Amino acid sequence: LHQSGEEPQPPTENTLFGMGNPLLDISAVVDKDFLDKFGLKPNDQILAEDQHKALFAEIVKRNKVEYHAGGSTQNSVKIAQWMIQKPHKVATFFGCIGTDQFGEILKKKAEEAHVDAHYYEQNEVPTGTCAACITGENRSLVANLAAANCYKKEKHLDLDSNWELVKKAKVYYIAGFFLTVSPESILKVAKHASENNKIFCMNLSAPFISQFFKEPLMKVMPYVDILFGNETEAATFAKELGFETDDIAEIAKKTQNLPKDNTKRQRLVVFTQGKDDTVATVGFLSALVQEQALEECIRAGHYSANVIIRRVGCTFPEKPSYH
């Protein structure tokens, strides 16, 4: 992070690297009966299980179904690219898709967003989807990872042409969600960042990550320079680690003091409160990529959160107006 007063340089191509689950979001307004039928909480993020198979068939039959390119990390790098505007392809994205119509949509949408997406494409499993079940202000997300779950380090990340793109980056961002898919890919990238004094960012993503994927999460933690999360995720994380406090500032402090590999950078912990959490993360990332001072990163985070929340789904106006 830069000190105030230094002139930030404009970022170059592939400065920001993201890796995660590329999903096609299928969103529709549903009612409480629909949630109850599939045992969903109004506001949650879960992985689809067998009992949710019928949900996907049913949600597409609703009127006013919307399809958006999704996936937590992919959305994040897209919004960061939008905030940066120029040059194009500042953001790189890796993930696995199927060779199908949904996969083609994701490729097209990434291109339109000027993100340099390099997908591992395989034809055995279809492109992943995420059902966004909307009731009022709430959204219950059910992710059917499918192809996204088939990402293979040795088939994609390890290829020289792809690894070169990883090496070009200065800031890395991976959502905790990807821990369920390829922890070994995350570790390879995280260690590279740490050994080269670059910035590795991670997001706690959802309570179930800390609960059921604590082991891979804690393996990556020594390499995490910036950890993002919302208050619910922070509370779950604290509980799983036996922090014995529910004070969010205290949790942040204890998290900051967890063992760290690269001692040249002190870990920064960004816990957000309120609905805008994911988007605040992204504003922060975009400012980071532009090598701005810490207070600028926070301001950018607040700005993008406000803009995006006022527009449904992850869509944004042509240009950011906070400069």
Short mmCIF file of C-alpha atoms in Angstrom, two decimals:
data_model
loop_
_atom_site.label_atom_id
_atom_site.label_comp_id
_atom_site.label_asym_id
_atom_site.label_seq_id
_atom_site.Cartn_x
_atom_site.Cartn_y
_atom_site.Cartn_z
CA LEU A 1 0.00 0.00 0.00
CA HIS A 2 1.28 3.44 -0.82
CA GLN A 3 1.77 6.26 1.59
CA SER A 4 -0.30 9.39 0.97
CA GLY A 5 1.46 11.96 -1.15
CA GLU A 6 3.03 9.54 -3.60
CA GLU A 7 1.80 9.72 -7.16
CA PRO A 8 0.08 6.43 -8.01
CA GLN A 9 1.06 4.88 -11.35
CA PRO A 10 -1.71 3.76 -13.69
CA PRO A 11 -1.96 -0.04 -13.55
CA THR A 12 -0.77 -2.22 -16.41
CA GLU A 13 -2.48 -5.26 -17.95
CA ASN A 14 -2.87 -8.32 -15.69
CA THR A 15 -2.01 -6.41 -12.48
CA LEU A 16 -4.94 -7.95 -10.61
CA PHE A 17 -5.24 -11.73 -10.57
CA GLY A 18 -8.41 -13.55 -9.51
CA MET A 19 -9.20 -17.26 -9.46
CA GLY A 20 -12.51 -18.83 -8.51
CA ASN A 21 -15.82 -20.39 -9.47
CA PRO A 22 -17.26 -18.96 -12.68
CA LEU A 23 -21.03 -19.39 -12.37
CA LEU A 24 -24.02 -18.22 -14.32
CA ASP A 25 -26.44 -16.55 -11.91
CA ILE A 26 -30.08 -17.41 -12.40
CA SER A 27 -32.13 -15.01 -10.32
CA ALA A 28 -35.86 -14.83 -9.73
CA VAL A 29 -38.25 -13.45 -7.17
CA VAL A 30 -39.72 -16.30 -5.15
CA ASP A 31 -42.01 -16.59 -2.12
CA LYS A 32 -41.60 -18.01 1.37
CA ASP A 33 -43.20 -21.30 0.27
CA PHE A 34 -40.46 -21.75 -2.31
CA LEU A 35 -37.77 -21.17 0.35
CA ASP A 36 -39.48 -23.55 2.78
CA LYS A 37 -39.89 -26.22 0.14
CA PHE A 38 -36.13 -26.37 -0.36
CA GLY A 39 -35.19 -25.65 3.25
CA LEU A 40 -33.55 -22.30 2.47
CA LYS A 41 -32.90 -19.37 4.79
CA PRO A 42 -33.98 -16.00 3.29
CA ASN A 43 -30.39 -14.70 3.37
CA ASP A 44 -27.70 -17.31 2.91
CA GLN A 45 -25.07 -18.80 0.63
CA ILE A 46 -24.87 -22.55 0.35
CA LEU A 47 -23.66 -25.27 -1.98
CA ALA A 48 -26.39 -27.23 -3.76
CA GLU A 49 -27.06 -30.75 -2.50
CA ASP A 50 -29.25 -33.50 -3.92
CA GLN A 51 -32.43 -32.02 -2.47
CA HIS A 52 -31.83 -28.82 -4.48
CA LYS A 53 -31.72 -30.46 -7.92
CA ALA A 54 -35.42 -29.69 -8.51
CA LEU A 55 -34.89 -26.07 -7.42
CA PHE A 56 -32.91 -25.28 -10.58
CA ALA A 57 -35.56 -26.80 -12.81
CA GLU A 58 -38.24 -24.82 -10.98
CA ILE A 59 -36.58 -21.41 -10.76
CA VAL A 60 -36.13 -21.12 -14.54
CA LYS A 61 -39.89 -21.56 -14.98
CA ARG A 62 -40.63 -18.48 -12.86
CA ASN A 63 -41.62 -15.36 -14.70
CA LYS A 64 -38.96 -12.63 -14.91
CA VAL A 65 -35.94 -14.90 -14.62
CA GLU A 66 -32.66 -13.05 -15.10
CA TYR A 67 -29.33 -14.50 -16.17
CA HIS A 68 -26.12 -12.76 -15.16
CA ALA A 69 -22.48 -13.78 -15.27
CA GLY A 70 -21.64 -14.52 -11.66
CA GLY A 71 -19.30 -16.21 -9.26
CA SER A 72 -17.97 -14.23 -6.32
CA THR A 73 -14.36 -13.72 -7.47
CA GLN A 74 -15.28 -13.23 -11.12
CA ASN A 75 -17.78 -10.51 -10.13
CA SER A 76 -15.15 -8.88 -7.93
CA VAL A 77 -12.48 -8.61 -10.61
CA LYS A 78 -15.10 -7.39 -13.08
CA ILE A 79 -16.20 -4.53 -10.86
CA ALA A 80 -12.58 -3.70 -10.11
CA GLN A 81 -11.90 -3.54 -13.86
CA TRP A 82 -14.95 -1.29 -14.28
CA MET A 83 -13.72 1.08 -11.57
CA ILE A 84 -10.25 1.23 -13.11
CA GLN A 85 -11.72 1.66 -16.64
CA LYS A 86 -8.45 1.89 -18.57
CA PRO A 87 -6.36 0.06 -19.57
CA HIS A 88 -8.53 -2.94 -20.38
CA LYS A 89 -7.47 -6.35 -19.07
CA VAL A 90 -5.99 -5.06 -15.82
CA ALA A 91 -7.86 -7.99 -14.28
CA THR A 92 -7.08 -11.63 -15.06
CA PHE A 93 -9.44 -14.43 -14.11
CA PHE A 94 -8.97 -18.23 -13.98
CA GLY A 95 -11.72 -20.80 -13.40
CA CYS A 96 -13.33 -23.86 -14.97
CA ILE A 97 -16.36 -23.93 -17.29
CA GLY A 98 -18.07 -26.45 -19.56
CA THR A 99 -18.18 -26.40 -23.34
CA ASP A 100 -21.83 -25.34 -23.47
CA GLN A 101 -24.14 -22.38 -23.96
CA PHE A 102 -23.74 -21.12 -20.38
CA GLY A 103 -19.97 -21.32 -20.77
CA GLU A 104 -20.17 -19.26 -23.96
CA ILE A 105 -22.25 -16.63 -22.14
CA LEU A 106 -19.60 -16.38 -19.40
CA LYS A 107 -16.85 -15.95 -21.99
CA LYS A 108 -18.80 -13.25 -23.80
CA LYS A 109 -19.63 -11.39 -20.58
CA ALA A 110 -16.01 -11.46 -19.40
CA GLU A 111 -14.93 -10.04 -22.74
CA GLU A 112 -17.55 -7.29 -22.56
CA ALA A 113 -16.27 -6.40 -19.10
CA HIS A 114 -12.69 -6.25 -20.48
CA VAL A 115 -11.51 -8.92 -18.08
CA ASP A 116 -8.72 -11.19 -19.34
CA ALA A 117 -10.45 -14.49 -18.58
CA HIS A 118 -8.59 -17.73 -19.22
CA TYR A 119 -10.96 -20.58 -18.50
CA TYR A 120 -10.04 -24.21 -18.15
CA GLU A 121 -12.65 -25.71 -20.47
CA GLN A 122 -13.68 -29.34 -20.13
CA ASN A 123 -16.59 -31.22 -21.71
CA GLU A 124 -17.51 -33.74 -19.03
CA VAL A 125 -19.42 -31.45 -16.67
CA PRO A 126 -21.69 -28.49 -17.54
CA THR A 127 -20.94 -24.89 -16.58
CA GLY A 128 -21.83 -24.07 -12.99
CA THR A 129 -24.89 -22.09 -12.00
CA CYS A 130 -26.05 -20.19 -8.94
CA ALA A 131 -29.74 -19.79 -8.13
CA ALA A 132 -30.46 -16.44 -6.50
CA CYS A 133 -33.82 -16.80 -4.77
CA ILE A 134 -35.02 -13.30 -4.02
CA THR A 135 -37.65 -12.44 -1.42
CA GLY A 136 -38.00 -8.73 -0.70
CA GLU A 137 -34.58 -7.39 0.32
CA ASN A 138 -33.13 -10.85 0.85
CA ARG A 139 -31.34 -13.26 -1.46
CA SER A 140 -30.70 -16.89 -0.78
CA LEU A 141 -27.92 -18.20 -3.01
CA VAL A 142 -27.62 -21.85 -3.94
CA ALA A 143 -24.52 -22.66 -5.97
CA ASN A 144 -24.36 -25.72 -8.17
CA LEU A 145 -20.62 -25.64 -8.88
CA ALA A 146 -20.62 -28.38 -11.53
CA ALA A 147 -17.76 -27.49 -13.93
CA ALA A 148 -16.38 -24.87 -11.51
CA ASN A 149 -15.54 -27.77 -9.19
CA CYS A 150 -13.39 -29.39 -11.90
CA TYR A 151 -10.57 -26.84 -11.90
CA LYS A 152 -7.25 -28.72 -12.03
CA LYS A 153 -3.98 -27.11 -11.00
CA GLU A 154 -1.82 -29.35 -13.20
CA LYS A 155 -4.12 -28.96 -16.22
CA HIS A 156 -4.33 -25.16 -16.08
CA LEU A 157 -2.53 -23.12 -13.41
CA ASP A 158 0.77 -25.00 -13.89
CA LEU A 159 0.89 -24.41 -17.66
CA ASP A 160 3.69 -21.96 -18.46
CA SER A 161 1.49 -19.57 -20.43
CA ASN A 162 -0.97 -19.35 -17.53
CA TRP A 163 1.64 -19.15 -14.78
CA GLU A 164 3.25 -16.22 -16.65
CA LEU A 165 -0.01 -14.31 -16.15
CA VAL A 166 0.09 -15.10 -12.44
CA LYS A 167 3.64 -13.76 -12.26
CA LYS A 168 2.62 -10.51 -13.99
CA ALA A 169 0.17 -9.64 -11.22
CA LYS A 170 0.87 -7.47 -8.18
CA VAL A 171 -2.41 -7.97 -6.35
CA TYR A 172 -4.14 -11.34 -5.93
CA TYR A 173 -7.71 -11.91 -4.87
CA ILE A 174 -9.36 -15.26 -4.27
CA ALA A 175 -12.67 -15.79 -2.49
CA GLY A 176 -12.78 -18.42 0.26
CA PHE A 177 -15.35 -20.24 -1.89
CA PHE A 178 -12.50 -21.60 -4.04
CA LEU A 179 -11.11 -23.49 -1.02
CA THR A 180 -13.78 -26.12 -1.70
CA VAL A 181 -12.41 -26.64 -5.21
CA SER A 182 -8.63 -26.34 -5.41
CA PRO A 183 -6.80 -25.44 -2.20
CA GLU A 184 -3.53 -26.50 -3.83
CA SER A 185 -3.99 -23.88 -6.58
CA ILE A 186 -4.66 -21.20 -3.95
CA LEU A 187 -1.53 -22.19 -2.01
CA LYS A 188 0.67 -22.03 -5.09
CA VAL A 189 -0.53 -18.51 -5.90
CA ALA A 190 -0.43 -17.38 -2.25
CA LYS A 191 3.15 -18.60 -1.78
CA HIS A 192 4.22 -16.87 -4.98
CA ALA A 193 2.75 -13.58 -3.71
CA SER A 194 4.38 -13.97 -0.33
CA GLU A 195 7.83 -14.86 -1.70
CA ASN A 196 7.74 -11.87 -4.04
CA ASN A 197 6.32 -9.38 -1.53
CA LYS A 198 3.12 -8.91 -3.51
CA ILE A 199 -0.36 -8.48 -2.03
CA PHE A 200 -2.49 -11.59 -1.52
CA CYS A 201 -6.14 -10.97 -0.56
CA MET A 202 -8.72 -13.45 0.52
CA ASN A 203 -12.38 -13.32 1.50
CA LEU A 204 -14.04 -15.44 4.18
CA SER A 205 -16.97 -15.65 1.72
CA ALA A 206 -19.57 -17.48 3.83
CA PRO A 207 -19.92 -19.01 7.29
CA PHE A 208 -19.74 -22.57 5.91
CA ILE A 209 -16.16 -21.98 4.70
CA SER A 210 -14.83 -21.40 8.24
CA GLN A 211 -17.02 -24.21 9.57
CA PHE A 212 -16.29 -26.99 7.09
CA PHE A 213 -13.14 -25.88 5.25
CA LYS A 214 -11.21 -24.54 8.20
CA GLU A 215 -8.17 -26.71 7.54
CA PRO A 216 -7.43 -25.48 3.99
CA LEU A 217 -8.37 -21.93 5.08
CA MET A 218 -5.81 -21.99 7.89
CA LYS A 219 -3.14 -23.41 5.57
CA VAL A 220 -3.50 -20.34 3.36
CA MET A 221 -3.84 -17.83 6.24
CA PRO A 222 -0.08 -17.31 6.79
CA TYR A 223 0.12 -15.90 3.25
CA VAL A 224 -2.93 -13.62 3.49
CA ASP A 225 -2.04 -9.92 3.48
CA ILE A 226 -5.60 -8.62 3.39
CA LEU A 227 -8.55 -10.60 4.70
CA PHE A 228 -12.09 -9.49 3.88
CA GLY A 229 -15.31 -10.67 5.46
CA ASN A 230 -18.64 -9.49 6.80
CA GLU A 231 -19.70 -9.53 10.44
CA THR A 232 -21.46 -12.91 10.29
CA GLU A 233 -18.47 -14.57 8.64
CA ALA A 234 -16.13 -12.93 11.14
CA ALA A 235 -18.20 -14.22 14.07
CA THR A 236 -18.21 -17.78 12.69
CA PHE A 237 -14.48 -17.63 12.00
CA ALA A 238 -13.84 -16.45 15.59
CA LYS A 239 -15.96 -19.26 16.98
CA GLU A 240 -14.17 -21.91 14.91
CA LEU A 241 -10.79 -20.58 16.06
CA GLY A 242 -11.88 -20.36 19.70
CA PHE A 243 -11.33 -16.59 19.96
CA GLU A 244 -13.95 -16.36 22.72
CA THR A 245 -15.15 -12.89 21.80
CA ASP A 246 -17.94 -11.56 19.62
CA ASP A 247 -16.58 -8.03 19.51
CA ILE A 248 -15.81 -7.44 15.82
CA ALA A 249 -12.83 -5.12 16.49
CA GLU A 250 -11.35 -7.69 18.85
CA ILE A 251 -11.86 -10.48 16.30
CA ALA A 252 -10.12 -8.35 13.66
CA LYS A 253 -7.16 -7.78 16.00
CA LYS A 254 -6.80 -11.47 16.83
CA THR A 255 -7.05 -12.33 13.13
CA GLN A 256 -4.38 -9.78 12.32
CA ASN A 257 -2.07 -11.43 14.83
CA LEU A 258 -2.35 -14.94 13.39
CA PRO A 259 1.00 -16.29 12.08
CA LYS A 260 2.22 -14.60 8.89
CA ASP A 261 4.84 -15.74 6.41
CA ASN A 262 5.89 -12.43 4.84
CA THR A 263 6.69 -10.16 7.79
CA LYS A 264 7.40 -7.17 5.51
CA ARG A 265 3.65 -6.61 5.29
CA GLN A 266 1.41 -6.47 8.31
CA ARG A 267 -1.89 -8.25 7.73
CA LEU A 268 -4.84 -5.98 7.15
CA VAL A 269 -8.28 -7.21 8.20
CA VAL A 270 -11.33 -5.58 6.60
CA PHE A 271 -14.57 -6.67 8.24
CA THR A 272 -17.64 -4.97 6.83
CA GLN A 273 -20.97 -4.39 8.52
CA GLY A 274 -24.19 -4.09 6.60
CA LYS A 275 -25.42 -5.30 3.24
CA ASP A 276 -22.72 -3.87 1.00
CA ASP A 277 -19.92 -6.13 2.09
CA THR A 278 -18.86 -7.85 -1.12
CA VAL A 279 -18.87 -4.67 -3.09
CA ALA A 280 -16.91 -2.70 -0.53
CA THR A 281 -14.24 -5.36 -0.97
CA VAL A 282 -14.03 -4.66 -4.66
CA GLY A 283 -13.76 -0.91 -4.42
CA PHE A 284 -10.94 -1.55 -2.03
CA LEU A 285 -9.27 -3.90 -4.53
CA SER A 286 -9.53 -1.46 -7.40
CA ALA A 287 -7.89 1.31 -5.38
CA LEU A 288 -5.22 -1.14 -4.27
CA VAL A 289 -4.41 -2.05 -7.87
CA GLN A 290 -4.05 1.65 -8.59
CA GLU A 291 -1.56 1.81 -5.72
CA GLN A 292 -3.56 4.28 -3.73
CA ALA A 293 -3.21 5.05 -0.04
CA LEU A 294 -5.21 3.09 2.52
CA GLU A 295 -7.82 5.79 3.12
CA GLU A 296 -8.44 6.00 -0.65
CA CYS A 297 -9.00 2.23 -0.76
CA ILE A 298 -11.62 2.50 1.94
CA ARG A 299 -13.34 5.44 0.23
CA ALA A 300 -13.47 3.59 -3.09
CA GLY A 301 -14.96 0.61 -1.27
CA HIS A 302 -17.76 2.70 0.16
CA TYR A 303 -18.44 4.35 -3.18
CA SER A 304 -18.78 1.19 -5.23
CA ALA A 305 -20.93 -0.44 -2.56
CA ASN A 306 -23.40 2.45 -2.74
CA VAL A 307 -23.59 2.43 -6.52
CA ILE A 308 -24.06 -1.30 -6.92
CA ILE A 309 -26.54 -1.76 -4.10
CA ARG A 310 -28.86 0.75 -5.74
CA ARG A 311 -28.89 -1.34 -8.91
CA VAL A 312 -30.19 -4.88 -8.69
CA GLY A 313 -27.73 -7.69 -9.31
CA CYS A 314 -24.14 -7.14 -10.21
CA THR A 315 -24.56 -4.55 -12.96
CA PHE A 316 -23.01 -1.11 -12.99
CA PRO A 317 -23.29 2.24 -14.73
CA GLU A 318 -20.98 2.96 -17.67
CA LYS A 319 -18.40 4.83 -15.61
CA PRO A 320 -17.73 5.37 -11.91
CA SER A 321 -18.31 8.96 -10.81
CA TYR A 322 -16.47 9.22 -7.51
CA HIS A 323 -13.17 10.55 -8.85
#
